Short mmCIF file of C-alpha atoms in Angstrom, two decimals:
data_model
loop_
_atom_site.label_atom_id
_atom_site.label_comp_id
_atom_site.label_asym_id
_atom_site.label_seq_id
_atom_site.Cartn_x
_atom_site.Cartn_y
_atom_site.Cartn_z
CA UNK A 1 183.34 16.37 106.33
CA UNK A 2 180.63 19.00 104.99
CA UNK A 3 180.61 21.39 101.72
CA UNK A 4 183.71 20.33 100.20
CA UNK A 5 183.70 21.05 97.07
CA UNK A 6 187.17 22.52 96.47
CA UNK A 7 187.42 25.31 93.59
CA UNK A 8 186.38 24.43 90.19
CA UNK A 9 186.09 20.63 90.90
CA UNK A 10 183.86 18.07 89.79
CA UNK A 11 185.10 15.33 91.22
CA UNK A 12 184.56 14.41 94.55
CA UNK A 13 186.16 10.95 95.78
CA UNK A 14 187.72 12.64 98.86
CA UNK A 15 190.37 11.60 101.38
CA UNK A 16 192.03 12.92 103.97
CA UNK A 17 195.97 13.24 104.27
CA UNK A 18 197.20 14.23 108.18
CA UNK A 19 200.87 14.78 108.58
CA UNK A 20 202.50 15.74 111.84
CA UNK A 21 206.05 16.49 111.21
CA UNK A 22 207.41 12.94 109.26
CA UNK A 23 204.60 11.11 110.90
CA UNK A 24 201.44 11.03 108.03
CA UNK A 25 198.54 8.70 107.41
CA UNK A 26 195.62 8.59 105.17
CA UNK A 27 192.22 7.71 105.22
CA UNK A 28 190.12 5.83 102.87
CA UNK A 29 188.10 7.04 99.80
CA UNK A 30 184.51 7.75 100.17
CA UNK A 31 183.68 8.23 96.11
CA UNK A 32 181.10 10.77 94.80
CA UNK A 33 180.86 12.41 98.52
CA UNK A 34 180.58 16.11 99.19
CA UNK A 35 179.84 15.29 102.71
CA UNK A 36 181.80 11.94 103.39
CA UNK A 37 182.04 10.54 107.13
CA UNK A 38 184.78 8.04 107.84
CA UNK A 39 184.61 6.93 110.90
CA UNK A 40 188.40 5.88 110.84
CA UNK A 41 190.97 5.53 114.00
CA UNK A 42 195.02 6.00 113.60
CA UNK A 43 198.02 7.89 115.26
CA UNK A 44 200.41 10.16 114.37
CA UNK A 45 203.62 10.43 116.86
CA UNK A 46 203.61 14.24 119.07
CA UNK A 47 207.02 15.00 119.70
CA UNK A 48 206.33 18.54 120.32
CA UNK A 49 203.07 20.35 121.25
CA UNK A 50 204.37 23.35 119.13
CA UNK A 51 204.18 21.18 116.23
CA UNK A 52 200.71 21.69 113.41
CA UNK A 53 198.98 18.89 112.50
CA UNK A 54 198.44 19.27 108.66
CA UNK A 55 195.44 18.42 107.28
CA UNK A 56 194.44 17.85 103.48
CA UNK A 57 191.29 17.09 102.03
CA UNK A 58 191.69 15.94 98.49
CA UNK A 59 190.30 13.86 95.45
CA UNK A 60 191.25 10.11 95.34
CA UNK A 61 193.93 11.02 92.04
CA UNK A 62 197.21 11.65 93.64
CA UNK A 63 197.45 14.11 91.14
CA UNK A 64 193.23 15.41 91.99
CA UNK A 65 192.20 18.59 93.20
CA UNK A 66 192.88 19.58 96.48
CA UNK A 67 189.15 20.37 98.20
CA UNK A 68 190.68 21.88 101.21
CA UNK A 69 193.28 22.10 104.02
CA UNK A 70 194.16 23.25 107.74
CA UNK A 71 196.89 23.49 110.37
CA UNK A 72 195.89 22.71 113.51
CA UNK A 73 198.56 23.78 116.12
CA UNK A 74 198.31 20.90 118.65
CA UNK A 75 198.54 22.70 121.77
CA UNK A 76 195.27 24.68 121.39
CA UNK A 77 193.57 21.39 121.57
CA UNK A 78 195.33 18.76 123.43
CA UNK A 79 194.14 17.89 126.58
CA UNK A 80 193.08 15.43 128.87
CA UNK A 81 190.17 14.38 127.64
CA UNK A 82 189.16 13.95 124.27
CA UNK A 83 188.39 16.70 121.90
CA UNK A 84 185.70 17.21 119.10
CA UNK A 85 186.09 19.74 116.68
CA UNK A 86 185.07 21.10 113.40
CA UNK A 87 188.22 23.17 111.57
CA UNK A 88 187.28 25.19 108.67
CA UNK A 89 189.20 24.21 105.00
CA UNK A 90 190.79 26.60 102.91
CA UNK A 91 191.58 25.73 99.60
CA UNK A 92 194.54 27.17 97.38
CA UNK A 93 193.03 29.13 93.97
CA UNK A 94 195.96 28.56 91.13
CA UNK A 95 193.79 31.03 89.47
CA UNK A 96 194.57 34.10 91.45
CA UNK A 97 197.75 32.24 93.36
CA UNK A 98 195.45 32.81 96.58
CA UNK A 99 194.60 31.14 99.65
CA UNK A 100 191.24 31.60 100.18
CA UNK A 101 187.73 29.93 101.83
CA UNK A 102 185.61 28.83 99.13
CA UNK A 103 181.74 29.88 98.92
CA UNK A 104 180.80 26.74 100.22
CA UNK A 105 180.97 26.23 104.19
CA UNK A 106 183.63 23.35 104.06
CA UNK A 107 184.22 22.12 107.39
CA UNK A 108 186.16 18.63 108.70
CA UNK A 109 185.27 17.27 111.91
CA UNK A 110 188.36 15.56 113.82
CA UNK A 111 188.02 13.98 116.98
CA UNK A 112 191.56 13.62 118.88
CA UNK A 113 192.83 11.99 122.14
CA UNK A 114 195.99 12.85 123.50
CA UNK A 115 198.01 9.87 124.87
CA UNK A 116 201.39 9.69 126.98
CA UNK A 117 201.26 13.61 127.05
CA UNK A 118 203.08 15.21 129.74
#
């Protein structure tokens, strides 16, 4: 990950939550990072290439600031081989009730291979 910094937090022990429909797993903690690298494998089950991989960045505290989030719709970037990519994190304001990209250029690189896709 790079930049993330999340609105109005301090702390910064992130992990990352993916979810693809009930499927979800979560990374480990990288504390006091604001550009953590994990280096981590798993799978999540595609039952539909419609379907949007949700992805959130957040602070180790269930209850911690979220420091940023995307939907990645899986059929823009499943393919054969596998695929590297940077997706750009919004983060929710409770301030202004907004949805919004922070200053900061918070980015979260995924790299995904497609398996027993037909």
């Amino acid at each position: 990950g790079r930049g993330l910094v999340g609105w109005g937090t301090e702390a910064r022990d992130p992990m990352v939550c993916l979810a693809l429909g009930d499927d979800r797993m979560e990374t480990s903690v990288r504390p006091g990072a604001e550009d953590p690298t994990w280096g981590e494998d798993g799978s999540l089950a595609i039952t539909d290439l419609q379907e949007q991989l949700e992805i959130i960045v957040r602070d180790k505290d269930s209850n911690g600031p979220m420091l940023g989030f995307y939907a990645l719709t899986l059929r823009r970037c499943v393919q054969d081989e596998p695929v590297d990519l940077w997706v750009p994190l919004l983060c929710y304001n409770a301030s202004s009730d907004t949805v919004e990209c922070p200053d900061a250029d918070s980015k979260l690189h995924l790299r995904l291979v497609a398996q027993g896709i037909t």
